[in-house]
GROMACS .gro file of C-alpha atoms in nm:
model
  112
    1UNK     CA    1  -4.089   1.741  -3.341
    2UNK     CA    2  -3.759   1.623  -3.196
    3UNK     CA    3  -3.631   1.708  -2.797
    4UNK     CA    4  -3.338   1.879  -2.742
    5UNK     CA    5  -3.179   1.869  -2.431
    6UNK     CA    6  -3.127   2.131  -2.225
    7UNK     CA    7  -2.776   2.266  -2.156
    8UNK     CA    8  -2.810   2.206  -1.789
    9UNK     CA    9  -2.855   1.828  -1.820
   10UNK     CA   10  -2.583   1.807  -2.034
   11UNK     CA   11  -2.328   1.993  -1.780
   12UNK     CA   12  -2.524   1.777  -1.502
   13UNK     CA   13  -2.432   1.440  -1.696
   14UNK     CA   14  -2.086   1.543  -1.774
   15UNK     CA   15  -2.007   1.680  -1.404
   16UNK     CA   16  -2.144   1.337  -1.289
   17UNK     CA   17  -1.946   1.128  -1.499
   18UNK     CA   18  -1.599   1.337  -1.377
   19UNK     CA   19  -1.722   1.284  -1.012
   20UNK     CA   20  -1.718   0.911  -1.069
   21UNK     CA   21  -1.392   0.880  -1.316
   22UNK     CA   22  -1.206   1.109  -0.990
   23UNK     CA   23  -1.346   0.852  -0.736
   24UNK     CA   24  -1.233   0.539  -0.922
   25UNK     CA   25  -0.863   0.707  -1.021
   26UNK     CA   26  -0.836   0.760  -0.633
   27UNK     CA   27  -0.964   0.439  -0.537
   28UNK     CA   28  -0.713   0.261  -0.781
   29UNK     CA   29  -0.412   0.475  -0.736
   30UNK     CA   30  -0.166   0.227  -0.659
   31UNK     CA   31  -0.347  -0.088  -0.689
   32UNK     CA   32  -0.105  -0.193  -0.975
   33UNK     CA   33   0.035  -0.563  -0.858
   34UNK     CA   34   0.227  -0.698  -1.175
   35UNK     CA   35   0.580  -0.853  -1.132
   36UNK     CA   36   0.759  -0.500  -1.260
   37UNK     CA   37   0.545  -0.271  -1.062
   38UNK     CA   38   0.678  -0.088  -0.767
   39UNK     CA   39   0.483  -0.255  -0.540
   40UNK     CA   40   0.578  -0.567  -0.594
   41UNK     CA   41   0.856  -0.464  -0.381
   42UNK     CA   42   0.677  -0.371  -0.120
   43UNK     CA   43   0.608  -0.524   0.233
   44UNK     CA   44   0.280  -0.657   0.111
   45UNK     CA   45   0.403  -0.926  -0.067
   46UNK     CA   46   0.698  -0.999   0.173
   47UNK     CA   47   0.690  -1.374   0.334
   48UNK     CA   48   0.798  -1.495   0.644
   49UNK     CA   49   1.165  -1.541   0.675
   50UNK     CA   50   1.201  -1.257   0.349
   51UNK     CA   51   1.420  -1.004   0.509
   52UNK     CA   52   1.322  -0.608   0.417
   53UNK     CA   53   1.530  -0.252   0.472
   54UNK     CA   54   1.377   0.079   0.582
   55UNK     CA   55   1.438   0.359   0.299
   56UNK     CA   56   1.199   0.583   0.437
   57UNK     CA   57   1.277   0.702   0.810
   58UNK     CA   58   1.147   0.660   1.212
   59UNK     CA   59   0.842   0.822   1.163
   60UNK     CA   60   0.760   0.712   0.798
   61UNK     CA   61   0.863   0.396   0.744
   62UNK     CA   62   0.897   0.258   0.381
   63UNK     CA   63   1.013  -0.084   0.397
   64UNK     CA   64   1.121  -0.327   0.044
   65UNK     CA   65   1.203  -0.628   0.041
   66UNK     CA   66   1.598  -0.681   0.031
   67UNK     CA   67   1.804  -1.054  -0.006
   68UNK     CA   68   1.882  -1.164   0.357
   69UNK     CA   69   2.249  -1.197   0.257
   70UNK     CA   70   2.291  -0.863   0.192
   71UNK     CA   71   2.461  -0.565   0.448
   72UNK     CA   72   2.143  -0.348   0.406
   73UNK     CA   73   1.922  -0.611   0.510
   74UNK     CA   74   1.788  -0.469   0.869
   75UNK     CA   75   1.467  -0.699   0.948
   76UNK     CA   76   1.376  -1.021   0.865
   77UNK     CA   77   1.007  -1.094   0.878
   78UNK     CA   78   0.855  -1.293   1.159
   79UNK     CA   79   0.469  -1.328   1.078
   80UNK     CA   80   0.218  -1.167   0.915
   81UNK     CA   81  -0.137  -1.024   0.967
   82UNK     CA   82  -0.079  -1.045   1.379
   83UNK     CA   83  -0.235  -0.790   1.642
   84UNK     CA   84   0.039  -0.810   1.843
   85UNK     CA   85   0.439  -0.844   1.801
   86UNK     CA   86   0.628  -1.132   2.037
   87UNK     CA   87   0.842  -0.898   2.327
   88UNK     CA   88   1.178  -0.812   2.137
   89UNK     CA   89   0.980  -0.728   1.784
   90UNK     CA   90   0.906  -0.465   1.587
   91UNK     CA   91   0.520  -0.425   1.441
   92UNK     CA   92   0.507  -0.267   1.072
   93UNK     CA   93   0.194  -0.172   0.976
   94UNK     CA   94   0.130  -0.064   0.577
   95UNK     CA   95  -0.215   0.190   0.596
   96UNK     CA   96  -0.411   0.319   0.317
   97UNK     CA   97  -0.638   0.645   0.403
   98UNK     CA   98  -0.614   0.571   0.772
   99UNK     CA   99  -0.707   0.198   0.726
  100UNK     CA  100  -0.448  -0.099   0.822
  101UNK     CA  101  -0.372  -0.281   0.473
  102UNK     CA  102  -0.099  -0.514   0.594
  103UNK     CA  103   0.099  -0.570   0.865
  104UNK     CA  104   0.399  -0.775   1.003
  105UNK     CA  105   0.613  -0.839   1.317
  106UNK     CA  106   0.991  -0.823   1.225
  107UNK     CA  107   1.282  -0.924   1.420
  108UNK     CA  108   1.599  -0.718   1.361
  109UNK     CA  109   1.846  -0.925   1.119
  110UNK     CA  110   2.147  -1.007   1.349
  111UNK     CA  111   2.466  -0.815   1.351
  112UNK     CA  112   2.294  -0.532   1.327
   0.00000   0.00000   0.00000
């Protein structure tokens, strides 16, 4: 005599295994770090000295990395990973769900 199983553990399984596939696509979403992805533009991978441009605004800030030499070049990195900003800086702080990621004190690029 062979066991079926029941409808119920079959939904049960199936609504378990889209609970975890939902967590990990969350989780992941934006993890993507290759040389062509988006974010390898962005702050995280900035050095000292790289120089970066605000295309977001005040309140939201969305810095990328820009060439020093060019006009829309606003701030030029000054450390990384600091708890506090020398007098004169500005602190950037990247956050993911409420939780710091990265940050970085900037000085403003001069001429500006």
């Amino acid at each position: 005599m062979s066991q079926r199983q029941s409808p119920l553990i079959k939904v049960a399984a199936l609504l378990i295994a889209a609970v975890v596939a939902g967590v990990w696509m969350y989780t992941s979403k934006g993890n993507t770090t290759g040389p062509d992805s988006e974010s390898a533009k962005q702050p995280a991978v900035a050095e000292v000295g790289d120089c970066v441009q605000n295309t977001g605004s005040d309140g939201s800030p969305d810095m990328e990395i820009i060439g020093c030499g060019e006009a829309e070049a606003e701030y030029k990195v000054a450390s990384k990973f600091e708890t506090e900003c020398e007098p004169g800086q500005s602190r950037y702080e990247q956050t993911r769900r409420g939780r710091v990621q990265f940050s970085m004190c900037l000085t403003e690029v001069a001429g500006k």
